[in-house]
XYZ file of C-alpha atoms in Angstrom:
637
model
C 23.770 24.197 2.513
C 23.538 24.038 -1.094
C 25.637 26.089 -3.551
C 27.428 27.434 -0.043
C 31.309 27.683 -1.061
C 32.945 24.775 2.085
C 36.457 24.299 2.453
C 35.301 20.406 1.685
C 34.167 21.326 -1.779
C 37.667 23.365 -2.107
C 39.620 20.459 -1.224
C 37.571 18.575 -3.514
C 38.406 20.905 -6.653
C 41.900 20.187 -6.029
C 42.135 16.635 -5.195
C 39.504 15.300 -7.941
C 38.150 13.132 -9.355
C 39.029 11.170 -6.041
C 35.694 9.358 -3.911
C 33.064 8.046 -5.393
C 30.279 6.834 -2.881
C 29.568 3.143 -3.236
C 25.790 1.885 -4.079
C 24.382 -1.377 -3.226
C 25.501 -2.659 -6.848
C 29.161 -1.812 -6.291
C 28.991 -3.508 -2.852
C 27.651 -6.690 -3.810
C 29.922 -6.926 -6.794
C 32.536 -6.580 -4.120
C 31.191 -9.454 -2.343
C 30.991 -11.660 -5.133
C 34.684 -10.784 -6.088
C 35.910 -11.777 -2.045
C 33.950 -14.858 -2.794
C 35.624 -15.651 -5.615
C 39.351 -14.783 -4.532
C 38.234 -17.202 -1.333
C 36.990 -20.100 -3.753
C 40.347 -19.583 -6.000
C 42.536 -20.067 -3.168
C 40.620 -23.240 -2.571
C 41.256 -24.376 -5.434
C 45.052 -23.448 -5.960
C 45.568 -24.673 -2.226
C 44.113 -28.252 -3.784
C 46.155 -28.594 -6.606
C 44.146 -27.161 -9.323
C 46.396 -23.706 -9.879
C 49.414 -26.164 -11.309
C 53.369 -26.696 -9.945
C 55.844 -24.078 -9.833
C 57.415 -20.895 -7.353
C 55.300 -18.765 -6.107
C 54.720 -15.186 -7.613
C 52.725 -11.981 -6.690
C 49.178 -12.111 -7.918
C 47.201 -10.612 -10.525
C 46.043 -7.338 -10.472
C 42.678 -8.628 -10.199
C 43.128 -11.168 -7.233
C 45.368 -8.470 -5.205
C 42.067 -6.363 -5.485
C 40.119 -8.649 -3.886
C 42.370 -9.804 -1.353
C 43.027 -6.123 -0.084
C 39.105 -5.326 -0.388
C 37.969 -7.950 1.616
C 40.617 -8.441 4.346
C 40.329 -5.567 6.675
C 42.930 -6.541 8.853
C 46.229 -6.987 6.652
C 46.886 -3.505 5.419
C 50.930 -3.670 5.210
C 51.659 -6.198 2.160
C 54.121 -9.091 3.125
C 55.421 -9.677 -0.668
C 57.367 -6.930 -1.254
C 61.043 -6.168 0.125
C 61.459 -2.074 0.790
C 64.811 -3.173 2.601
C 68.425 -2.722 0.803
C 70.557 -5.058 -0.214
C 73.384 -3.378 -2.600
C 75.058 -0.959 -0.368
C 78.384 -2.234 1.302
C 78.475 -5.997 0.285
C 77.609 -6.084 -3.543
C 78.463 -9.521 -4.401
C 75.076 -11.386 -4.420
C 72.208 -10.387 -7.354
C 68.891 -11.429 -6.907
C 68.003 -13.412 -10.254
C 66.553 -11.381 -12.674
C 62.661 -12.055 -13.988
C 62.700 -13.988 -16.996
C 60.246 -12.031 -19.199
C 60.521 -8.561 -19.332
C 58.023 -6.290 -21.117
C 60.597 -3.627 -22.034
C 64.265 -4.203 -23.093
C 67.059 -2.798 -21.466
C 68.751 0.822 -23.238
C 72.401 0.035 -24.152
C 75.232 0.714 -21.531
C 76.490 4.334 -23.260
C 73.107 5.339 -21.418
C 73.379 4.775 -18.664
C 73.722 8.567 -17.390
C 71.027 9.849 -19.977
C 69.222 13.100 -19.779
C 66.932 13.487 -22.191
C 66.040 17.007 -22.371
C 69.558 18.136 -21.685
C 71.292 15.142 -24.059
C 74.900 16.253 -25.174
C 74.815 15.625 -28.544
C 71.182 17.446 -29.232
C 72.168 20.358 -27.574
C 74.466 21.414 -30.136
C 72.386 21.820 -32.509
C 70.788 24.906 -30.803
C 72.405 28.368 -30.179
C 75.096 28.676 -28.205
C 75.057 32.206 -27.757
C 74.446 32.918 -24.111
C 74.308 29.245 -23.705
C 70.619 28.505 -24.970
C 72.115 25.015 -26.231
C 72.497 23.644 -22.235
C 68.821 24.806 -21.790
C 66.072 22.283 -21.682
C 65.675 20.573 -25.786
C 63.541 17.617 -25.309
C 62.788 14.725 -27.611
C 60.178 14.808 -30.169
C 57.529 12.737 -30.344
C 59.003 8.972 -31.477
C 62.192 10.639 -30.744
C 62.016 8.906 -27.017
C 64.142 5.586 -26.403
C 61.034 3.262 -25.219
C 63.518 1.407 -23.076
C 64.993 1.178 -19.553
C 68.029 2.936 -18.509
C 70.485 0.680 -17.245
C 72.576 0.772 -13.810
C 76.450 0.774 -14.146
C 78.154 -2.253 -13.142
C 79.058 -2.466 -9.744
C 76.146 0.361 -8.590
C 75.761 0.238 -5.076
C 72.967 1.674 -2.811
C 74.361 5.479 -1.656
C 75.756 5.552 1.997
C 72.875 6.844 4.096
C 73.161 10.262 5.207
C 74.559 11.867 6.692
C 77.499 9.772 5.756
C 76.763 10.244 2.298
C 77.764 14.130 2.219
C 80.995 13.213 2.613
C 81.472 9.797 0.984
C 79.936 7.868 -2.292
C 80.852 4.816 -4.332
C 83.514 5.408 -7.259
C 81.197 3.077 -9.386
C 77.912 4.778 -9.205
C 79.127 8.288 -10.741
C 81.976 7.086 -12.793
C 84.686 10.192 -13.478
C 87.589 11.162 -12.434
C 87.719 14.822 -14.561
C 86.647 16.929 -11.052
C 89.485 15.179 -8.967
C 91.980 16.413 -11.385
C 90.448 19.965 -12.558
C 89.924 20.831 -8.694
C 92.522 19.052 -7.119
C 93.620 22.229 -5.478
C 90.208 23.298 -4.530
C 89.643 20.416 -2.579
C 85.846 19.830 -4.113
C 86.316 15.829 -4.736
C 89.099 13.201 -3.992
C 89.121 9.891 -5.257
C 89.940 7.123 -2.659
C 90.286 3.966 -3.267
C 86.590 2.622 -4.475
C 85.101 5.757 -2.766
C 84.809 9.067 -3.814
C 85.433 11.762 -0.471
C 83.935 15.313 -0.467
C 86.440 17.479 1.637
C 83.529 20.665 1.245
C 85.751 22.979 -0.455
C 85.063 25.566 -3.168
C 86.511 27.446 -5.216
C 85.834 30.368 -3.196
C 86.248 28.327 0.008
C 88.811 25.695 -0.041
C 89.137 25.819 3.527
C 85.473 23.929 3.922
C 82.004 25.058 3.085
C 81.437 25.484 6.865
C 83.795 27.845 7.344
C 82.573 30.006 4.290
C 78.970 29.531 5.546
C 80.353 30.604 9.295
C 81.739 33.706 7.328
C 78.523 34.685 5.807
C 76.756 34.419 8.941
C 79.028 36.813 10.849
C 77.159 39.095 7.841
C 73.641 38.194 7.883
C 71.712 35.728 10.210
C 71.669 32.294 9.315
C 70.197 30.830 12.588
C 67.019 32.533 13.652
C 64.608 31.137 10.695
C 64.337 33.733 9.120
C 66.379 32.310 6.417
C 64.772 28.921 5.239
C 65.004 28.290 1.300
C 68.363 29.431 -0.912
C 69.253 28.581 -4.110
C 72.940 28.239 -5.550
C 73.184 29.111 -9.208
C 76.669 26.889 -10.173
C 76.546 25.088 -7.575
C 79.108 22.338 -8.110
C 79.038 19.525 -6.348
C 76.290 21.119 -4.160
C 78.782 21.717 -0.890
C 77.501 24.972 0.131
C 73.859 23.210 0.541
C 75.157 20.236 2.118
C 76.432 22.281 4.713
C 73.304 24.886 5.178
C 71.453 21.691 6.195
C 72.918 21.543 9.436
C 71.339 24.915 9.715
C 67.842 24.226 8.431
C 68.376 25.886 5.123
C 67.111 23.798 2.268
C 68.943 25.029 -0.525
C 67.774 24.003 -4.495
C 70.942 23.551 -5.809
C 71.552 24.035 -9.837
C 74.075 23.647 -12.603
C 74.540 23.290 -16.364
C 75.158 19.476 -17.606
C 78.399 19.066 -18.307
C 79.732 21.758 -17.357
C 82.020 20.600 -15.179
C 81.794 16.503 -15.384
C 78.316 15.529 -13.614
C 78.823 18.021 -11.046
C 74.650 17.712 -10.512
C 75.297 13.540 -10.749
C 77.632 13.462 -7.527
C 75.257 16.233 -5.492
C 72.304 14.053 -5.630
C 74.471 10.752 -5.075
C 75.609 12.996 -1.466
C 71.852 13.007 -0.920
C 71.569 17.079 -1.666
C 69.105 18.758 -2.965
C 70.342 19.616 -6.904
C 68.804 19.270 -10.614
C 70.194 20.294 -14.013
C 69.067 24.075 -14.354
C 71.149 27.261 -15.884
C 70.338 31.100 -16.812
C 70.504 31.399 -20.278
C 67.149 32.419 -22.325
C 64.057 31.645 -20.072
C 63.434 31.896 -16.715
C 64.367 29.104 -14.460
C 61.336 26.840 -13.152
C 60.306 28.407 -9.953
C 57.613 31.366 -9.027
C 58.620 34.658 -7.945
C 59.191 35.278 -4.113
C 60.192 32.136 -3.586
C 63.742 31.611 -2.155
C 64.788 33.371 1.294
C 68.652 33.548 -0.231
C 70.758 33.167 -3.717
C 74.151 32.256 -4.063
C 77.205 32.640 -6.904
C 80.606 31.563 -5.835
C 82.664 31.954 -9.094
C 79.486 30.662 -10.716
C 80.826 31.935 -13.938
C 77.522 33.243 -14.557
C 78.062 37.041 -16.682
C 75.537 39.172 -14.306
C 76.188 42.241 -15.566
C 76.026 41.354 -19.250
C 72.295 41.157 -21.387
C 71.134 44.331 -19.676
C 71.515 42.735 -16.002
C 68.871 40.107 -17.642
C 70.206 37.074 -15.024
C 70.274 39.367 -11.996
C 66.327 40.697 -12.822
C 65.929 36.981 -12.799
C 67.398 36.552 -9.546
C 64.959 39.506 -8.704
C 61.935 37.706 -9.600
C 62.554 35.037 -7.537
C 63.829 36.538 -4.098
C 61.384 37.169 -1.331
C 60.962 40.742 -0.528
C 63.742 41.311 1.943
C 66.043 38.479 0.105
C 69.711 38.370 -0.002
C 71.980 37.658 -3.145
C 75.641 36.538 -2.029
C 78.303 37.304 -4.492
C 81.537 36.203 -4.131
C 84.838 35.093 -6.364
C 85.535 37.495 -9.401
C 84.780 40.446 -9.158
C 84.771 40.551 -5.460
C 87.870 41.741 -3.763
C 89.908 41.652 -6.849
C 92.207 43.807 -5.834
C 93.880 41.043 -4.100
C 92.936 37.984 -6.356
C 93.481 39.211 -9.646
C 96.592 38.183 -11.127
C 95.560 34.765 -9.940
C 92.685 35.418 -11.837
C 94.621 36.411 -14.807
C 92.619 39.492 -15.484
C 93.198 43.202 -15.370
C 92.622 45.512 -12.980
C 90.619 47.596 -15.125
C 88.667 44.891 -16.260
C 87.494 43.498 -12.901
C 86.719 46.760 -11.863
C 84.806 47.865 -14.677
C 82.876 44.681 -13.982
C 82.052 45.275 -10.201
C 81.184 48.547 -11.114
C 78.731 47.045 -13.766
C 76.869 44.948 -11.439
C 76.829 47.123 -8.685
C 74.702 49.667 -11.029
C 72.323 46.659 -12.178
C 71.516 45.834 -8.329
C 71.169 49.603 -7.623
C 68.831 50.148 -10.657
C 66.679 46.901 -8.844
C 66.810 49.036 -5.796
C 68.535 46.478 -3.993
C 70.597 47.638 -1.252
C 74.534 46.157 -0.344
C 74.793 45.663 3.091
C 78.565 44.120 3.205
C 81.746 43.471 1.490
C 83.908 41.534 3.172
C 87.394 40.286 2.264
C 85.897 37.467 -0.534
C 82.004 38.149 -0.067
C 79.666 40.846 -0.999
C 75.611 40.484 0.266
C 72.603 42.605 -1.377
C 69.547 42.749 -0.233
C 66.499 43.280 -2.043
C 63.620 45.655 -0.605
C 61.021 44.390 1.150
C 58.770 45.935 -1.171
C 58.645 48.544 -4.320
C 56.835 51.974 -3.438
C 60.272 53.584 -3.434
C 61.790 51.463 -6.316
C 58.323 52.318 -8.438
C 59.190 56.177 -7.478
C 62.597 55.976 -8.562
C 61.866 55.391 -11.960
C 61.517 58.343 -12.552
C 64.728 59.486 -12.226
C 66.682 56.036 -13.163
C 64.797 54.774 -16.413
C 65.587 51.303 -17.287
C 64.807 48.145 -16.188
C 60.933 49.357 -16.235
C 58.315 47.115 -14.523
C 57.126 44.603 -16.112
C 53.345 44.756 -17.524
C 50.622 41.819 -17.393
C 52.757 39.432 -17.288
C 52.329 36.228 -15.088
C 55.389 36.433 -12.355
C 55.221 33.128 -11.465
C 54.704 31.684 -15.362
C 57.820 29.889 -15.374
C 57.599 26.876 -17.941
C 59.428 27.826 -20.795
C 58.453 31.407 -20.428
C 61.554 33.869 -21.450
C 63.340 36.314 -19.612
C 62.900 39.987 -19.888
C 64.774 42.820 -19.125
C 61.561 44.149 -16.388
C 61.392 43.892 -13.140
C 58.572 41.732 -11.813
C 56.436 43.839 -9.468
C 55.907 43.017 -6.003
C 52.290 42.842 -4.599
C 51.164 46.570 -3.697
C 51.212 47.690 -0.256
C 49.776 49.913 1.783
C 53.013 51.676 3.983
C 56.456 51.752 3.149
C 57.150 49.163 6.800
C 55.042 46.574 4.997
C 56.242 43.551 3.413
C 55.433 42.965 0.082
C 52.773 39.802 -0.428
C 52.388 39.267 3.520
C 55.454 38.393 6.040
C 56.974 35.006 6.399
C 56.415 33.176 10.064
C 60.420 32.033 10.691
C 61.394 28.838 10.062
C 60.054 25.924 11.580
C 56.385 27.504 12.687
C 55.847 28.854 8.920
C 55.858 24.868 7.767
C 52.183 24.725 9.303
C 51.475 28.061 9.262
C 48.705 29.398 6.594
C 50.870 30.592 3.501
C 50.446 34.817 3.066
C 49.104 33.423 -0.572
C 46.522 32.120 0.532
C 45.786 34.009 3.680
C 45.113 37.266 1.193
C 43.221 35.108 -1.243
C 45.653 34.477 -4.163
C 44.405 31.082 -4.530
C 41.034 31.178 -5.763
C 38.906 28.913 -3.556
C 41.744 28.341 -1.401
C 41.006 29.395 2.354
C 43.185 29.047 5.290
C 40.905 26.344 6.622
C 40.897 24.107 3.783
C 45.088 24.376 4.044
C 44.822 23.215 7.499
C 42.594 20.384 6.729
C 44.904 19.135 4.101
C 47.632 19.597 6.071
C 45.978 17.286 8.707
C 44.923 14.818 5.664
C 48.802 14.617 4.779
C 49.684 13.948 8.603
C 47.150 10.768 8.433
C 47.915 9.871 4.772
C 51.822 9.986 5.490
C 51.024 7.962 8.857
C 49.559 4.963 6.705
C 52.504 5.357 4.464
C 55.063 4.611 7.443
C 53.103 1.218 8.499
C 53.037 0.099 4.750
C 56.764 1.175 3.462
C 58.334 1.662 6.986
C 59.241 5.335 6.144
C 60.852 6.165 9.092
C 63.938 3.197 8.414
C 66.997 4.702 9.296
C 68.962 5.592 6.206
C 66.537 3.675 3.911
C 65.445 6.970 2.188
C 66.945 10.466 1.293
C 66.263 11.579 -1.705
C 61.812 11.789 -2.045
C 59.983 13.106 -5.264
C 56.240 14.080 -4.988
C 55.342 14.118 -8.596
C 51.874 16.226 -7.468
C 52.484 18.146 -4.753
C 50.097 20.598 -4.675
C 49.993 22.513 -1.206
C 53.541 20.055 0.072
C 51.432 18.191 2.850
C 53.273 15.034 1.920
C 56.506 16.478 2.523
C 55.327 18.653 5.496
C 54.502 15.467 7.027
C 57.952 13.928 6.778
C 59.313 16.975 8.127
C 60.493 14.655 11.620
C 62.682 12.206 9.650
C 65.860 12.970 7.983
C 64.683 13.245 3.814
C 64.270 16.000 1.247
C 61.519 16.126 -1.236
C 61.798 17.908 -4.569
C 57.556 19.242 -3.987
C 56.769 18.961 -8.132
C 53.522 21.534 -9.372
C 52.836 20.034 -12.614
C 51.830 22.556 -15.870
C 48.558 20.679 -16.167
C 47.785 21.361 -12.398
C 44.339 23.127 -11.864
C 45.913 25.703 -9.369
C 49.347 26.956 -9.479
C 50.708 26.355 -6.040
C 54.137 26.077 -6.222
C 54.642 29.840 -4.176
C 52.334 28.080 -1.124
C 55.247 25.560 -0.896
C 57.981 27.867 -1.089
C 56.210 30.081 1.651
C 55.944 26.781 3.765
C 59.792 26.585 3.798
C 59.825 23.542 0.942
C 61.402 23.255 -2.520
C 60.438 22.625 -6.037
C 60.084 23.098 -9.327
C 57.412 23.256 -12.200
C 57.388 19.873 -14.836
C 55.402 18.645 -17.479
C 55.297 14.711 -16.772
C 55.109 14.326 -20.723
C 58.496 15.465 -20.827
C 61.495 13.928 -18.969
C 62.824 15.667 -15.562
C 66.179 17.836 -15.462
C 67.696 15.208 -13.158
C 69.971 12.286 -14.077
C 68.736 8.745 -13.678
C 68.657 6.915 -10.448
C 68.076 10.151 -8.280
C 65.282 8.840 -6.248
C 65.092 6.732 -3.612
C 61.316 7.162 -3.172
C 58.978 8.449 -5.719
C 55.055 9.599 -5.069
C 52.719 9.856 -7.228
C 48.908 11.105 -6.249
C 46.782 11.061 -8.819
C 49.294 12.297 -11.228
C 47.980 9.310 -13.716
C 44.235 10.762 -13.726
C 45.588 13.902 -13.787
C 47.628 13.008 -17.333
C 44.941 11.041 -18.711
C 44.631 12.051 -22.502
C 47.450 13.966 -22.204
C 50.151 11.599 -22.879
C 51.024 7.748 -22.522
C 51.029 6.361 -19.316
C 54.012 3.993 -20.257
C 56.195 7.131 -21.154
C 55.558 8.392 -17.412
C 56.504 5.255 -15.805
C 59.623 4.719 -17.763
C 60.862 8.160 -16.863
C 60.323 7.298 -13.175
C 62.032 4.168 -13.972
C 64.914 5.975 -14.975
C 64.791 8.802 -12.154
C 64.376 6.196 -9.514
C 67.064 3.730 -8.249
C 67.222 0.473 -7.781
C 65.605 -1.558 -5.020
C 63.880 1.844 -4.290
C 60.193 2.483 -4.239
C 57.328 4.214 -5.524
C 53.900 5.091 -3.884
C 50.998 5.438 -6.896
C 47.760 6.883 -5.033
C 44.867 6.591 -7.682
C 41.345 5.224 -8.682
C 41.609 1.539 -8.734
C 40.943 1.040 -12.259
C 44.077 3.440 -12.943
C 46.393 1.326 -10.611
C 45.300 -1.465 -12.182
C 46.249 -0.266 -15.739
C 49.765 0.931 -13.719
C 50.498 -2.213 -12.858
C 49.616 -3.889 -15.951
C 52.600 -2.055 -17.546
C 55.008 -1.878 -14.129
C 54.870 -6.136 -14.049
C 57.267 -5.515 -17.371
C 59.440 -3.224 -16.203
C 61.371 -5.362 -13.630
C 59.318 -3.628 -10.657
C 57.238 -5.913 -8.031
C 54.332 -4.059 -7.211
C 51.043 -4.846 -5.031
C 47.892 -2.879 -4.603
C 47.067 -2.500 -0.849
C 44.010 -0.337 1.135
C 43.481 3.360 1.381
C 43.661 4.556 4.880
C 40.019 5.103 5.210
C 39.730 1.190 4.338
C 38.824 -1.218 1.766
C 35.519 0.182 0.576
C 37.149 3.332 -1.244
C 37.593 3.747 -4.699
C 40.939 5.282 -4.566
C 43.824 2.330 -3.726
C 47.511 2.380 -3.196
C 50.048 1.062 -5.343
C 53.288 -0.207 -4.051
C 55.800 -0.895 -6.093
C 59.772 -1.729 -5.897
C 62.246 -1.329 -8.394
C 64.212 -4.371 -8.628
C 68.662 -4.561 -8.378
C 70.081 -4.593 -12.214
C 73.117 -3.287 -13.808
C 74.847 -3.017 -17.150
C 77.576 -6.070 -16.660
C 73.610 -7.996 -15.377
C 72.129 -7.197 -18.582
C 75.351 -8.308 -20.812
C 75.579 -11.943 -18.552
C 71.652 -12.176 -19.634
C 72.265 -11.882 -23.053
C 75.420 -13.817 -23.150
C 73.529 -17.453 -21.215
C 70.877 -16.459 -23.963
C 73.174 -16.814 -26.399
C 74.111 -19.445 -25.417
């Protein structure tokens, strides 16, 4: 019916510009191009293309090959397989013309927006310096970030959370600082991760078996935590066997790529910290936060980091405390503080999470647990009688890019009885995966209905379907660590949900619609980015990178090559990266990918060869730091 609002023309708000109906013209011009490709082959197979090895094809001749035959959907060129894990002594030959050189070796664990050496030049009060300071514009290195030599592909999980190669991440500062903490050993050309703590040197599973004796970690209820200081990202490692995805964040340098050797154990972890603004995920997100001796001052700036905490607990969330203050009656000599000074600091956050009307349901021994209501018609009553922090005022609670802190707390969606749950309840963990999100069951999402989340739901199942003939998805141990650079509702990672990965779900700024609280409520991760700026992750964190439409998306907005060089450097080698796109964009793609040392082919959409929109597959190709010097030394030469 015309003008009638569809969940089709919903889905098509978010996903375009994607199909384009063909006409008789674009048909026959796709004709004439098969005949050509089939007339070129002639020709090459009779002598006329020249001598030599043979190499992947133009952009131009792939196109036709995948548009005209139907029946060979999974390209043959391309090697998705892994061949730098245990045995490391053979390196595929490098290609001899590269259209970007190599960055020198010092960067080879380069962060731009958290590099060492600009950070100082910003406050470090509070710690604003370790904060996100990106490059300027011709401030960017226009190279690619090398390997170090000897990099070897991770041990596939679950292996990995215990064991990773000495030469991918290598330092030795954590082995000695928390020897006695048993976080990290060193072991011959391994490193081994014991899963102790600070606060749990015994294991992380016993500390996680101790908080569930408080709260229940095994019913669903609980799916999505995140550990503020989370060193080398044990406590999360360990929640997994639970089905508790846990975003897992610390400073850079800190403590000595702490971050680094939590994504090498295939955990879920980026660079993040609570200093000035607000960290990069919507309010009501996360089911459970964590501080073990997190260092992080929550009683200081007016409670300011524990109102952030606040925003971004679900109504009904926990916060679990422990290490100083916690029980210092017993620990504090070893903590070499006073008495009177730990206690004056328990006090001190114990009145901040009172004034957020949370309520503390345990101490035990080394662990205290809050919980925050599960909504605010008492809390907005109480203000009355306890005055500050006030509630915040038109302000955006899930504005999270670079948006600053304040000392208000964010309201929760009005109710209508004191039993209701703020925003809509939660279906437990796994039926809430599929489950229509509360957002946009009660309209939050403008345009957004329950049936068009289903559809696209179904879409992803189908898309992710073709994606497993084409890449073999569902290898064992090929792929851990997955990055969907355009998430938008998480139907590509909802879709993996039967195979052993993780996928950091990325909403980016210059999204149409904000939907980064549908995957939260969907039991998924994620985080905000503008792909004009790098990502708060250190290079080679990806084994498997997606990107749908993210390049028409960006158009205008910023160079295309600067985007695929960051993914160069987030992605590792011999790992791979899905581009969904208008053809004419993936043609452009690959024009710049063929100089980046990545082997790429375009192959069919899943509805066939006569759609617009193509796929993109592309590998990464095996090269390190002592590579790169040999290169330059036979040049030389």
């Amino acid at each position: 019916m015309a003008g009638a609002s569809t969940p089709y023309s919903a889905i098509w708000k978010l996903y375009k510009p994607y199909w384009q109906r063909l006409n008789l013209l674009s048909i026959a011009l796709i004709a004439l191009l098969c005949s050509a490709s089939y007339l070129l082959g002639i020709w090459q197979h009779g002598g006329g293309g020249g001598g030599g090895a043979p190499s992947l094809a133009s952009s131009s001749t792939i196109l036709a090959t995948v548009s005209c035959n139907h029946s060979n959907n999974s390209p043959t060129t391309l090697d998705f397989g892994t061949h730098h894990a245990a045995d490391d002594s053979a390196v595929d030959a490098l290609p001899a013309a590269r259209g970007f050189p190599a960055c020198d070796a010092k960067y080879s664990e380069y962060t731009p927006c958290e590099d060492v050496k600009r950070s100082f030049k910003f406050p470090q009060d509070r710690l604003i310096f370790r904060e996100r300071h990106c490059p300027q514009k011709g401030e960017e290195l226009r190279c690619m970030i090398p390997a170090p030599a000897g990099y070897r592909n991770p041990f596939p999980w679950p292996a990995s959370r215990e064991v990773a190669w000495f030469a991918n991440v290598p330092h030795k500062e954590l082995t000695v600082e928390k020897a006695v903490q048993n976080w990290i050993r060193v072991d011959g050309d391994k490193f081994r991760f014991p899963g102790g703590g600070t606060m749990f040197p015994n294991g992380a599973d016993a500390y996680i078996d101790d908080i569930g004796r408080l709260i229940n970690l095994r019913d669903g209820s609980i799916r999505t935590a995140i550990d503020t200081g989370c060193g080398v990202a044990s406590w999360g490692g360990y929640l997994l066997s639970r089905d508790i995805l846990t975003m897992s964040i610390a400073p850079r340098d800190s403590h000595e790529a702490q971050v680094q050797f939590a994504l090498e154990r295939g955990v879920p972890a980026m660079i993040g910290i609570l200093a000035s603004k607000r960290l990069p995920y919507p309010s009501r997100a996360f089911d459970m936060a964590h501080c073990s001796r997190c260092l992080i001052p929550w009683h200081q700036y007016d409670g300011l980091f524990l109102i952030e905490i606040d925003r971004i607990l679900r109504p009904g969330g926990y916060w679990i405390l422990s290490g100083p203050p916690i029980n210092w009656k017993s620990h504090w000599k070893g903590w070499q503080r006073t008495r009177e000074d730990l206690s004056a600091e328990q006090s001190a956050i114990e009145a901040v999470a009172k004034s957020l009307c949370w309520k503390k349901l345990k101490e035990v021994r080394d662990i205290a647990i809050w919980q925050k209501p599960t909504n605010h018609i008492h809390c907005k009553a109480s203000r009355k009688v306890i005055q500050s922090p006030q509630f915040c005022t038109a302000r955006n609670p899930d504005a999270a890019w670079y948006s600053n802190m304040e000392t208000c707390i964010t309201p929760l969606p009005e109710v209508d009885s004191i039993r209701d749950v703020a925003g809509g309840e939660l279906k437990k963990w796994p039926e809430r995966l599929m489950a229509v999100p509360p957002r946009i069951a009660r309209g939050s999402l403008d345009g957004v209905t329950g049936e068009v989340f289903l559809q696209d739901s179904e879409l992803w199942k189908k898309r992710v379907g073709h994606y497993k003939k084409l890449v073999n998805l569902g290898q064992k141990g090929r792929y851990r660590n997955l990055l969907d650079m355009n998430a938008r509702f998480g139907g590509f990672a909802a879709a993996l949900a039967d195979i052993p990965v993780w996928v950091m779900n990325i909403v980016p700024t210059a999204a149409n619609v904000n939907t980064l609280g549908v995957i939260y409520e969907r039991g998924l991760i994620g985080t905000y980015q503008d792909w004009c700026e790098a990502m708060s992750t250190y290079p080679r964190t990806y084994d498997l990178i997606h990107a749908d439409s993210l390049f028409t998306l960006y158009k205008d907005r910023c160079e295309m090559e600067d985007i695929l060089l960051e993914m160069d450097r987030i992605l590792r080698p011999e790992s791979t990266v899905i581009f969904r796109d208008d053809v004419d964009v993936l043609v452009k793609i690959k024009s710049i990918t063929d100089g980046m040392r990545w082997k790429s082919q375009i192959a069919d959409h899943e509805d066939g060869p006569l759609q617009r929109e193509k796929i993109l597959l592309a590998v990464k190709d095996y090269w390190t730091v002592s590579d790169e010097k040999q290169e330059q030394q036979n040049g030389a030469a």
